[in-house]
Coordinates of C-alpha atoms in Angstrom, one line a residue:
X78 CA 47.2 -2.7 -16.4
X79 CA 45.7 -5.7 -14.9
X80 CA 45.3 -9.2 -17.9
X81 CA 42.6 -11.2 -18.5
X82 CA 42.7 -14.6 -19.6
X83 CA 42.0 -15.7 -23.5
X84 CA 38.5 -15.6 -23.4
X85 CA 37.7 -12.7 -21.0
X86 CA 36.4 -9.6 -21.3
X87 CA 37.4 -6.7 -18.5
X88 CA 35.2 -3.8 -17.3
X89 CA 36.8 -1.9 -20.3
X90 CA 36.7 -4.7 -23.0
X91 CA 40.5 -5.2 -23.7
X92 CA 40.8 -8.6 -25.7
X93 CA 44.1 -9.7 -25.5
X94 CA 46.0 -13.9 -25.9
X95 CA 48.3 -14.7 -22.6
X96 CA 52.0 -15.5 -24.2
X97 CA 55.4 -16.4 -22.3
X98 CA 56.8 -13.7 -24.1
X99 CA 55.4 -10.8 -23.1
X100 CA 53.9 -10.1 -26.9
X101 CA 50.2 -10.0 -25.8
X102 CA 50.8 -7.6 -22.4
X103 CA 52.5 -5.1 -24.9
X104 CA 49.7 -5.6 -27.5
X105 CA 46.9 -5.5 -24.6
X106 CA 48.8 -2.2 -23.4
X107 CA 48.3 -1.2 -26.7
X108 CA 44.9 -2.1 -27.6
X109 CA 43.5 -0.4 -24.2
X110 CA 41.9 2.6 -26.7
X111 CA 37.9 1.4 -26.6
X112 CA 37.4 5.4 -26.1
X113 CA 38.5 5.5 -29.1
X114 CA 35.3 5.0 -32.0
X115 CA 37.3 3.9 -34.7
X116 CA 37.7 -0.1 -35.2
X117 CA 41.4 -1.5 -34.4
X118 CA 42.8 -4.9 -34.7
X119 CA 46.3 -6.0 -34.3
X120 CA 47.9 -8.7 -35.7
X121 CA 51.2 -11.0 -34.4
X122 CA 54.2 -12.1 -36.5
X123 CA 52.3 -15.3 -38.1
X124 CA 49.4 -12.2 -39.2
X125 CA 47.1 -13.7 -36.6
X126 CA 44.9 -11.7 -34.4
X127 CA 46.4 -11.0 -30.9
X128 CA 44.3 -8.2 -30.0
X129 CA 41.4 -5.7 -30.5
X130 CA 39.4 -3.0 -29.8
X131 CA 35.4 -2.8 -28.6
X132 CA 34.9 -1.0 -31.8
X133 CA 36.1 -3.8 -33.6
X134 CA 34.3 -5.9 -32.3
X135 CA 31.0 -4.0 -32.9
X136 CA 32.2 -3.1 -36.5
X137 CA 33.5 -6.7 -37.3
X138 CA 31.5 -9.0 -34.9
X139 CA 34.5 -9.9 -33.7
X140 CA 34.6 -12.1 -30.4
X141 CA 37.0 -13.2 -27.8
X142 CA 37.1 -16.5 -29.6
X143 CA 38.6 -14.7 -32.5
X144 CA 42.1 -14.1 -30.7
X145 CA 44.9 -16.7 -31.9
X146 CA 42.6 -17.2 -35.0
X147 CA 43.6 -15.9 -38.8
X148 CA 41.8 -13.2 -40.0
X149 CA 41.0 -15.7 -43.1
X150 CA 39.4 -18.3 -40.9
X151 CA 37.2 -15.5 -40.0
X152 CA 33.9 -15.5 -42.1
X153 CA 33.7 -11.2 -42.3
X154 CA 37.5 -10.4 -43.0
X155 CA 38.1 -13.4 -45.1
X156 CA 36.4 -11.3 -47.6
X157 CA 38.5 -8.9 -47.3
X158 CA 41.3 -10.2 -50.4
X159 CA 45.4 -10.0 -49.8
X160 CA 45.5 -9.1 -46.6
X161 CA 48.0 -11.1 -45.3
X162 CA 49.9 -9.9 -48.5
X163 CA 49.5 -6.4 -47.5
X164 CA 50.7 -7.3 -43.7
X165 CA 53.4 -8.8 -44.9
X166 CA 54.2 -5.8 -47.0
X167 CA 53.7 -3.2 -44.3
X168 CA 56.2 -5.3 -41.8
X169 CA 58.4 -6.0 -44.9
X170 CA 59.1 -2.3 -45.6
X171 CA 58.0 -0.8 -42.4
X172 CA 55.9 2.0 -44.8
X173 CA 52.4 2.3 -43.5
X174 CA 49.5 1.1 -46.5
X175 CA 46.0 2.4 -47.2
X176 CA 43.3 0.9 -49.1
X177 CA 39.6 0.9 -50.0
X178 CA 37.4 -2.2 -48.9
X179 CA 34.4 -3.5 -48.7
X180 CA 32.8 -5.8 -45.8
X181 CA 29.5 -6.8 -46.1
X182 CA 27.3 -3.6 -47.1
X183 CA 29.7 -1.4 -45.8
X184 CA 33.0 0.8 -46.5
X185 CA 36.0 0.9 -45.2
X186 CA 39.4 2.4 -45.5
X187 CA 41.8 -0.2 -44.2
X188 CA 45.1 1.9 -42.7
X189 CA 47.7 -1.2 -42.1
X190 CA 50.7 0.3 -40.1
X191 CA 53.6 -1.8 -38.5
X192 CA 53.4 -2.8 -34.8
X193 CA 56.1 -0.6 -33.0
X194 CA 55.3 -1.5 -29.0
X195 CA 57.5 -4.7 -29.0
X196 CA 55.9 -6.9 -31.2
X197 CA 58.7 -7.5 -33.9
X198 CA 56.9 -7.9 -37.6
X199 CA 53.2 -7.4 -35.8
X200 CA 51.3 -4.9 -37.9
X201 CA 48.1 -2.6 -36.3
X202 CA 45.1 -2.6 -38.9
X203 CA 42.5 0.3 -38.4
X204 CA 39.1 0.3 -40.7
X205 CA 37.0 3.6 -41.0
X206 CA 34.1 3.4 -42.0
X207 CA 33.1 5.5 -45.2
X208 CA 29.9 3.8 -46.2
X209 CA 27.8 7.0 -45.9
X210 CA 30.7 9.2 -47.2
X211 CA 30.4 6.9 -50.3
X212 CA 27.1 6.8 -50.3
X213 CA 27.0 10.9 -50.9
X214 CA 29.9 10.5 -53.5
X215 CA 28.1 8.1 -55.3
X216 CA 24.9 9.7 -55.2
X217 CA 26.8 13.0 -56.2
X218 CA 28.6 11.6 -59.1
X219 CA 24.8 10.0 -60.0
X220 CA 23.2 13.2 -59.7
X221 CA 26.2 14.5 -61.9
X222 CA 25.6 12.1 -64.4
X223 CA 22.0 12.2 -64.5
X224 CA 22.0 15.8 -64.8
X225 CA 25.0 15.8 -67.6
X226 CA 22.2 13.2 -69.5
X227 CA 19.4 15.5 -69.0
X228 CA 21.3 18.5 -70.5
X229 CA 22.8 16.2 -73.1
X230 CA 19.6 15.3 -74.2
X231 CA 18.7 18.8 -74.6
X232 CA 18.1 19.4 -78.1
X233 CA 18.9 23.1 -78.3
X234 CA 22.7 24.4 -77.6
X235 CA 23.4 25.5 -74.2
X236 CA 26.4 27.1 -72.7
X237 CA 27.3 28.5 -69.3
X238 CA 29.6 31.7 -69.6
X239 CA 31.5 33.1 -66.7
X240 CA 32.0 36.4 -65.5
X241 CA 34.4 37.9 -68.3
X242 CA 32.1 36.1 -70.7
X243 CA 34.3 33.0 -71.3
X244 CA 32.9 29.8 -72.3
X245 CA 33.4 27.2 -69.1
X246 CA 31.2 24.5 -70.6
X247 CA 28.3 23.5 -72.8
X248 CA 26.3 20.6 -73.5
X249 CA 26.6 18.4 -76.7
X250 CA 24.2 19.5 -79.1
X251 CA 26.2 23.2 -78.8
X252 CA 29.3 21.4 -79.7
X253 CA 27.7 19.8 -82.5
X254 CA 26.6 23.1 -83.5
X255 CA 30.4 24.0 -83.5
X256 CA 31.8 21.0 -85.1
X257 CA 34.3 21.8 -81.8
X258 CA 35.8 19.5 -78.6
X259 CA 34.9 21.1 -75.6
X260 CA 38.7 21.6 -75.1
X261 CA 39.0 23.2 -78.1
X262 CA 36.5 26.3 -77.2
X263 CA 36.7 26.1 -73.1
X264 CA 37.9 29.6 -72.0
X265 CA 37.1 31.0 -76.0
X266 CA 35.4 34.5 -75.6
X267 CA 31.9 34.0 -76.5
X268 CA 31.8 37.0 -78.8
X269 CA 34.6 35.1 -81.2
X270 CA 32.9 32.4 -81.7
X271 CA 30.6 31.4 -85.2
X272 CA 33.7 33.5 -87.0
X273 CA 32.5 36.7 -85.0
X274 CA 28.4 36.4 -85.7
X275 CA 27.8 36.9 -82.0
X276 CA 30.1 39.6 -82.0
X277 CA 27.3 42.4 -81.1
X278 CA 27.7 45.1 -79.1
X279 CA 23.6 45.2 -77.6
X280 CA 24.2 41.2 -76.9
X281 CA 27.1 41.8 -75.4
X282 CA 25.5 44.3 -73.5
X283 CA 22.7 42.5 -72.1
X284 CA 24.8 39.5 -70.9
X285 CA 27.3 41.9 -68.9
X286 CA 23.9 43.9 -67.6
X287 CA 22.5 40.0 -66.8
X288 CA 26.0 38.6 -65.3
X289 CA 25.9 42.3 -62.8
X290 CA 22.2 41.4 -61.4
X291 CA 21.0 44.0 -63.7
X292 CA 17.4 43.7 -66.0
X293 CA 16.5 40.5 -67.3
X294 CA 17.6 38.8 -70.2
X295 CA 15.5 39.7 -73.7
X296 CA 15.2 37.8 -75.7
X297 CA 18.2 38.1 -78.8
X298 CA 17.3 36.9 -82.4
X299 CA 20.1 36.6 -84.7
X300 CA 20.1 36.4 -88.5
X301 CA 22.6 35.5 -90.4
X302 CA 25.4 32.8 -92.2
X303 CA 26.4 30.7 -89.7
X304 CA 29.4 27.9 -90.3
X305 CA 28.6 24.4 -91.4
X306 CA 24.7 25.1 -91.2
X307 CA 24.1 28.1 -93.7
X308 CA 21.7 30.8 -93.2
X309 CA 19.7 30.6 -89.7
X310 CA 17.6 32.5 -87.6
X311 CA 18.8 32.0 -84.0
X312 CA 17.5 32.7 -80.7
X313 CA 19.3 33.8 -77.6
X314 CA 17.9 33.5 -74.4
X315 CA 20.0 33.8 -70.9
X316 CA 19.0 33.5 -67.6
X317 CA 21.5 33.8 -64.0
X318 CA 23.1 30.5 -63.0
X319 CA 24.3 30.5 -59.9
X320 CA 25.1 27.2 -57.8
X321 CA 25.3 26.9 -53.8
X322 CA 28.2 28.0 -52.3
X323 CA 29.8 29.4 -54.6
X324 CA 30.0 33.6 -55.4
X325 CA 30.5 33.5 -59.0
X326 CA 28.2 34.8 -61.8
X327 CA 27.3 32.9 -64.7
X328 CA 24.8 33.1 -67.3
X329 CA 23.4 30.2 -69.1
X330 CA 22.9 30.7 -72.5
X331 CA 20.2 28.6 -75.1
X332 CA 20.0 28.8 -78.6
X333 CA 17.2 28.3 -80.6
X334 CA 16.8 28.0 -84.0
X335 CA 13.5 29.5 -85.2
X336 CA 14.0 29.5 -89.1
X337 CA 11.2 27.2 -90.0
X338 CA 8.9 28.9 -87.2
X339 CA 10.0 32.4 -89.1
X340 CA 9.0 31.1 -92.5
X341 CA 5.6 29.4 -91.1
X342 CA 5.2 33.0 -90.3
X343 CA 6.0 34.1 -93.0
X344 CA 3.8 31.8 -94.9
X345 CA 1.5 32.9 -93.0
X346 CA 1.7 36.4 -93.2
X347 CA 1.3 35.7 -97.0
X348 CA -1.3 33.2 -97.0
X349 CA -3.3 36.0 -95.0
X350 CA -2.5 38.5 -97.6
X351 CA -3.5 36.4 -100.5
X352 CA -6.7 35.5 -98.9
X353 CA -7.5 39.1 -98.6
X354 CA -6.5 40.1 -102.5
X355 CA -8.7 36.6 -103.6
X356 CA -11.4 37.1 -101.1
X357 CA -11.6 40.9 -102.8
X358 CA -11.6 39.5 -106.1
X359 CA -14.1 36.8 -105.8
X360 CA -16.1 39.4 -104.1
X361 CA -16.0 41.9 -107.0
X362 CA -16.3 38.9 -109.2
X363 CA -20.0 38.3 -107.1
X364 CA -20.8 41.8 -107.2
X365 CA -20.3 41.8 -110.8
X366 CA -22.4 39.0 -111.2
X367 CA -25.6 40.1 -109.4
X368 CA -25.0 43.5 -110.7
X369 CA -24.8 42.9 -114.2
X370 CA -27.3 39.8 -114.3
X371 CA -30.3 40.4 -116.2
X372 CA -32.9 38.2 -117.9
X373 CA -36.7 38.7 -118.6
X374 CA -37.9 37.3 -115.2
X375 CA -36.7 36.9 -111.8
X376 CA -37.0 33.3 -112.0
X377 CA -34.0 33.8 -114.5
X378 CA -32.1 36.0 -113.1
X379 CA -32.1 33.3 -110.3
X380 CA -30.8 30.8 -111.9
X381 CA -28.0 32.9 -114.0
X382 CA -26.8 34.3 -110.4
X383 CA -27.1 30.8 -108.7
X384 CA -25.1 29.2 -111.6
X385 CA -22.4 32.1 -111.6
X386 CA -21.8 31.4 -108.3
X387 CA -21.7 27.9 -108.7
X388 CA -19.1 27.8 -110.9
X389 CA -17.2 30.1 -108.6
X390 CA -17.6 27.3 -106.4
X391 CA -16.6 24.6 -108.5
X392 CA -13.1 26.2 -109.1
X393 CA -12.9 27.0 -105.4
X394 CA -12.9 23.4 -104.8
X395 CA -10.4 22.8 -107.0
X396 CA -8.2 25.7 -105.6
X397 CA -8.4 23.8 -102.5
X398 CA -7.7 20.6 -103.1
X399 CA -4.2 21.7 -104.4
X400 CA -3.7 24.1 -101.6
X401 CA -4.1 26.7 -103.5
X402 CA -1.6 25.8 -105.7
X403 CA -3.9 26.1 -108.8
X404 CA -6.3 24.2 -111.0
X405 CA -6.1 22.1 -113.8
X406 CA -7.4 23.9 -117.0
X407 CA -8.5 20.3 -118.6
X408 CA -10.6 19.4 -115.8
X409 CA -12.4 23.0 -115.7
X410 CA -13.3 22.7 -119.2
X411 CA -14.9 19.1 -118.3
X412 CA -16.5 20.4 -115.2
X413 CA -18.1 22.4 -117.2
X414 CA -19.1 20.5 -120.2
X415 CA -20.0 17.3 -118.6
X416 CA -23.3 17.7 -117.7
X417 CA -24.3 18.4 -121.7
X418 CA -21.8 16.1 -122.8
X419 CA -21.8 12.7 -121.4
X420 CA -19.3 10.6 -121.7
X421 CA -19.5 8.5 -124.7
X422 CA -20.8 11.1 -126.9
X423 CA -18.8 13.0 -129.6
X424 CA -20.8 16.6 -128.6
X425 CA -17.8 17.9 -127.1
X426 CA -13.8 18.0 -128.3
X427 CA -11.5 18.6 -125.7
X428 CA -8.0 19.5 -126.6
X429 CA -4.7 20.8 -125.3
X430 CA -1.7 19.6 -123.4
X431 CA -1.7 19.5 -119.6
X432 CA -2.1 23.2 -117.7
X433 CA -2.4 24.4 -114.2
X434 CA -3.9 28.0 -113.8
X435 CA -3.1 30.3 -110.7
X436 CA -5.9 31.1 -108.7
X437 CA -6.7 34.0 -110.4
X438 CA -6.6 33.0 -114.0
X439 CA -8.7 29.9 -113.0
X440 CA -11.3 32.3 -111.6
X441 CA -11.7 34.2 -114.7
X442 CA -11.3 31.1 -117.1
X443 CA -14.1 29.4 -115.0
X444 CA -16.8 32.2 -115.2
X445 CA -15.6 32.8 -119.5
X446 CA -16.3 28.6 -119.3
X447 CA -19.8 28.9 -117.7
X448 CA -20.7 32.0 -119.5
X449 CA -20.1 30.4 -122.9
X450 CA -21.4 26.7 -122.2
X451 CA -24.8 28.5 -120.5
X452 CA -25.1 30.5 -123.9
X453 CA -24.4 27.2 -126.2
X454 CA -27.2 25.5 -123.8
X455 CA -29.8 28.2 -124.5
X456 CA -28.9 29.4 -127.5
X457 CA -25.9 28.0 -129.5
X458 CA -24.5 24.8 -130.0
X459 CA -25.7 22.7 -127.2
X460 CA -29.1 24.0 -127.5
X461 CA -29.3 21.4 -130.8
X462 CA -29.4 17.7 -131.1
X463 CA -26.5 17.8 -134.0
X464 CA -24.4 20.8 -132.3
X465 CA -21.1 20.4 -131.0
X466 CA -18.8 22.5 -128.8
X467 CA -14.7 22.4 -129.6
X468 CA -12.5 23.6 -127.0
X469 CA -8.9 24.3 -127.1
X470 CA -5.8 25.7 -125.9
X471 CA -2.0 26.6 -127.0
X472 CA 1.0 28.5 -126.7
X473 CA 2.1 30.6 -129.2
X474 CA 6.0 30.9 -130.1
X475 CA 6.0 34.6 -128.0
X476 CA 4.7 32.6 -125.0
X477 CA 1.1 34.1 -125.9
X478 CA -1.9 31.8 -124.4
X479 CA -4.9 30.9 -126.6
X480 CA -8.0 29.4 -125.5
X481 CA -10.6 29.1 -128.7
X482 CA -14.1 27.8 -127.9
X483 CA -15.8 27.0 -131.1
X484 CA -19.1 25.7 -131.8
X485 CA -21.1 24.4 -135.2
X486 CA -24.1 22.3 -135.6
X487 CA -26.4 24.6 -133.7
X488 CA -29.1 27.4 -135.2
X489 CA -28.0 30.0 -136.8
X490 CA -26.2 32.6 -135.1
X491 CA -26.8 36.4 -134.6
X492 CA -25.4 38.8 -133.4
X493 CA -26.5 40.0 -129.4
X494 CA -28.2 43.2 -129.8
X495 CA -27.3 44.4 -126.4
X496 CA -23.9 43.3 -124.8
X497 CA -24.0 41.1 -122.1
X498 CA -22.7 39.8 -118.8
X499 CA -19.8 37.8 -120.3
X500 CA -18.8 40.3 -123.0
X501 CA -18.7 42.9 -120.8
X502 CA -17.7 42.2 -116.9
X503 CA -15.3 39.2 -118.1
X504 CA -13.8 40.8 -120.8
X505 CA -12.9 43.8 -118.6
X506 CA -12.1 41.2 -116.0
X507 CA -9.7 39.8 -118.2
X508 CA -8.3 42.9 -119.5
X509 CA -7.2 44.6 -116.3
X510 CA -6.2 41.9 -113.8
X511 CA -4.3 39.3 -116.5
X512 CA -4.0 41.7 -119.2
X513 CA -5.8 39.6 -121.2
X514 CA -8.0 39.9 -123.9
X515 CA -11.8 38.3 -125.1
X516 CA -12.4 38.3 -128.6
X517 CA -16.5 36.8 -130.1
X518 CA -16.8 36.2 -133.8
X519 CA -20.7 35.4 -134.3
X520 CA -20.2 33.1 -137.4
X521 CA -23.3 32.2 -139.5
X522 CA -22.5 28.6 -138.6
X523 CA -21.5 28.7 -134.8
X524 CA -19.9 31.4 -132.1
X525 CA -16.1 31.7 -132.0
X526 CA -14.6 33.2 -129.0
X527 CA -11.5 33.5 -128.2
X528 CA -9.2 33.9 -125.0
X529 CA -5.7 35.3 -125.6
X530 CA -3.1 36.4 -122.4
X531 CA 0.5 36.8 -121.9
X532 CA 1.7 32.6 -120.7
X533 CA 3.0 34.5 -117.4
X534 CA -0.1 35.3 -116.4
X535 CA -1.8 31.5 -116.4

C-alpha cells in the first residue's frame, strides 16, 4: 500500500503520520477500512492520534491536521471525559472496554480495544452511533411513563389478567383498593382475591368466554362486604387487551363503585313513590274540598274553596323549603293566625315546644288550622273586638299528641245544626290516614276543639 505524507489525503482517504519506525505504515495498513461506515480512530503509545478512518472524519470532523495531535487538544473529543484513562486501561490489561458517550447532540458507544498490528501499547477506538436508537428508547421509556401516569391517574381500579386469569399488573388506585404491593398479588388468581368476593362462577365465566374471543363483556355488578371499605356495590367491566406483536390474551378489567349512584336511585325511586302517595292525597284532600264546600252563594263557596286551597299551598311551601323533610307546627299555627292577629296584639296565644310534622300530618293540621281560624273569623272568637284564640300543643306520658284550639271573648256559641266541612272530611281525614281523632265542644263561652294522635304519627 502506497503512503502519503502528514497532511495528505489518497484517492481512498487513509490518514496516516510518517515515523522511522514503521508505527504509522502498520497503523495506515490498518486504518485502510473507509468501506467500512463505522467511525475508527487509532491512537499511538503517548494516546495520540496516528491514524483514522473517512468515517471518522465525517462523524468527528476530524482533519489531516488532527494526526500527531491529543484527542484532548481536539475541541469535539475533549468532551469526551477519561479517555486517556480508559486507553491506558485497555493497553494496561489488554481487555477490550465499552462505554456510553455523548459528542455534541449525538450518541455513541465508544468500543476501546488494544492495537495488535505492531504498535506496542497503541489502542483502536471505534464510536457507533446510537443517537436514534436512543432516541426510540427514550421516547419508549417516555411513552411508558406517560402512559403508567395516565393509568395511575385513573381513579377507578384497573387490572390486566392473563390467560389463566392471573393478575400480571394493575394500576395504583386498585392497589389502594387492596391495601396490597403489586408484588404481593402479581400472579394471585383473580377469583381469590377480596377474601373470595369475586369468586363467582358466571364472572368467571364471562372473563374465560372474553379471554377465548367469545361475546362481549357484560357488564358485572357486585354487592357485598368488601375488606377495609365495608359494604359496596361494584362494577365490573372487561374489555380484550391485546398489544402488537405479541399472541397472548388478556383482559383488562375496571371497577367501579356505584354505591352512591345506587342510592341516588334509590332515592329516587322513593322520592317518585312518595310524590305519587302525596300527590293522591292532596288530590283527595282537593276533591274533598270542592266536594264538600257549601255556603249560601257561589260567591262563598268561592272564597271557602280558594282559601282551602290556599292553605294547601301555604304548607306546600313549607314542605319544600325543608325538602320535604316536614314543617314546623309553630309556624303553621302563625301562618295562619297572623293575618287576624298582628303582632303586638294579645288576640292570639301561641303555645308549645318546638315540632316538625311529616308531610302528611302537616297537611291535615293545616286544613283543621284554616278550617277553625275561618270559623272564629266569621263566627267565633275572631269575629269580636274582645275575642281571643288560644292554641296549644303537648305530649302526653303514653306519647299521645294533643293540639287544643280554644277560644273566649266572642258571641255566644251554638251548636252547628248541620255538620260541616271540617267536622266531617277532616275528622275522617284524621281518623283513617294518622289514626287520629277530632273532638268540638261548643262551650257557651267559646269553641273547644281538640286534636289527639298517636306521637308516631306527627
Amino acid at each position: 500500500m502506497t503512503g502519503l505524507a502528514a497532511g495528505d489525503i489518497g484517492d481512498r482517504g487513509e490518514f496516516r503520520q510518517t515515523s522511522g519506525n514503521g508505527a504509522a505504515a502498520n497503523a495506515a495498513d490498518f486504518i485502510n477500512v473507509d468501506a467500512v461506515g463505522i467511525p475508527i480512530v487509532v491512537l499511538g503509545p503517548d494516546h495520540v492520534i496516528i491514524s483514522f478512518n473517512r468515517a471518522a472524519a465525517d462523524a468527528l470532523s476530524l482533519a489531516p491536521t488532527d494526526i500527531g495531535r491529543s484527542p484532548h487538544a481536539i475541541s469535539i473529543l475533549n468532551s469526551v471525559e477519561n479517555l486517556e484513562t480508559w486507553c491506558a486501561d485497555v493497553t494496561g490489561t489488554d481487555v477490550p472496554t465499552q462505554h456510553d458517550i455523548r459528542i455534541g447532540d449525538k450518541s455513541f458507544i465508544l468500543r476501546i480495544a488494544p492495537q495488535t498490528n505492531g504498535i506496542v501499547g497503541g489502542s483502536v477506538l471505534t464510536f457507533t452511533n446510537v443517537t436514534a436508537f436512543r432516541s426510540s428508547i427514550d421516547q419508549a421509556i417516555y411513552e411508558r411513563e406517560y402512559t403508567k401516569t395516565i393509568l395511575n391517574t385513573v381513579p377507578d381500579p384497573l387490572v390486566v389478567l392473563g390467560t389463566d386469569l392471573r393478575i400480571m399488573t394493575a394500576n395504583r388506585a386498585f392497589y389502594n383498593l387492596l391495601r396490597a404491593s403489586r408484588e404481593a398479588i402479581r400472579g394471585v388468581p383473580f377469583n381469590e382475591l377480596y377474601d373470595g368476593a369475586l369468586d363467582l362462577p358466571p364472572l368467571t365465566d364471562q372473563l374465560k368466554d372474553l379471554l377465548t374471543g367469545g361475546h362481549a363483556f357484560q357488564t358485572f355488578e357486585i354487592d357485598c362486604d368488601w375488606p377495609e371499605i365495608g359494604r359496596r356495590i361494584i362494577s365490573l367491566h372487561a374489555c380484550p387487551l391485546v398489544l402488537a406483536g405479541s399472541s397472548n390474551h388478556m383482559a383488562l378489567v375496571s371497577f367501579h363503585d356505584i354505591t352512591e349512584l345506587k342510592k341516588s336511585e334509590e332515592a329516587l325511586r322513593l322520592l317518585a313513590q312518595e310524590v305519587d302517595h302525596r300527590s293522591k292525597n292532596l288530590l283527595a284532600l282537593v276533591q274533598a274540598t270542592v266536594h264538600f264546600s257549601v255556603a249560601e252563594t257561589p260567591e262563598a263557596i268561592k272564597m271557602a274553596i280558594e282559601g282551602r286551597i290556599q292553605a294547601l299551598s301555604n304548607v306546600h311551601t313549607l314542605l319544600a323549603k325543608s325538602r320535604w323533610a316536614g314543617a314546623d307546627l309553630r309556624t303553621l299555627v302563625s301562618d295562619e293566625l297572623n293575618p287576624y292577629c298582628p303582632q303586638g296584639t294579645s288576640r292570639c296565644d301561641i303555645d308549645g315546644t318546638d315540632l316538625t310534622l311529616k308531610p302528611q300530618s302537616a297537611q291535615l293540621i293545616a286544613m283543621v288550622l284554616h278550617e277553625l281560624t275561618t270559623n272564629a273569623v266569621k263566627y267565633g272568637a275572631l269575629s269580636a273586638p274582645k275575642g281571643r284564640v288560644r292554641v296549644e300543643w303537648s305530649k302526653a306520658a303514653n306519647e299521645s299528641f294533643f293540639l287544643r284550639w280554644v277560644e273566649v271573648g266572642g258571641p255566644p256559641v251554638k251548636p252547628p245544626t248541620r255538620q260541616g266541612f271540617g267536622t266531617g272530611v277532616l275528622a275522617r281525614a284524621l281518623s283513617t290516614q294518622l289514626q287520629g281523632k277530632l273532638r268540638f265542644d261548643w262551650r257557651p263561652d267559646g269553641l273547644l276543639c281538640e286534636i289527639e294522635m298517636h306521637a308516631r304519627a306527627l
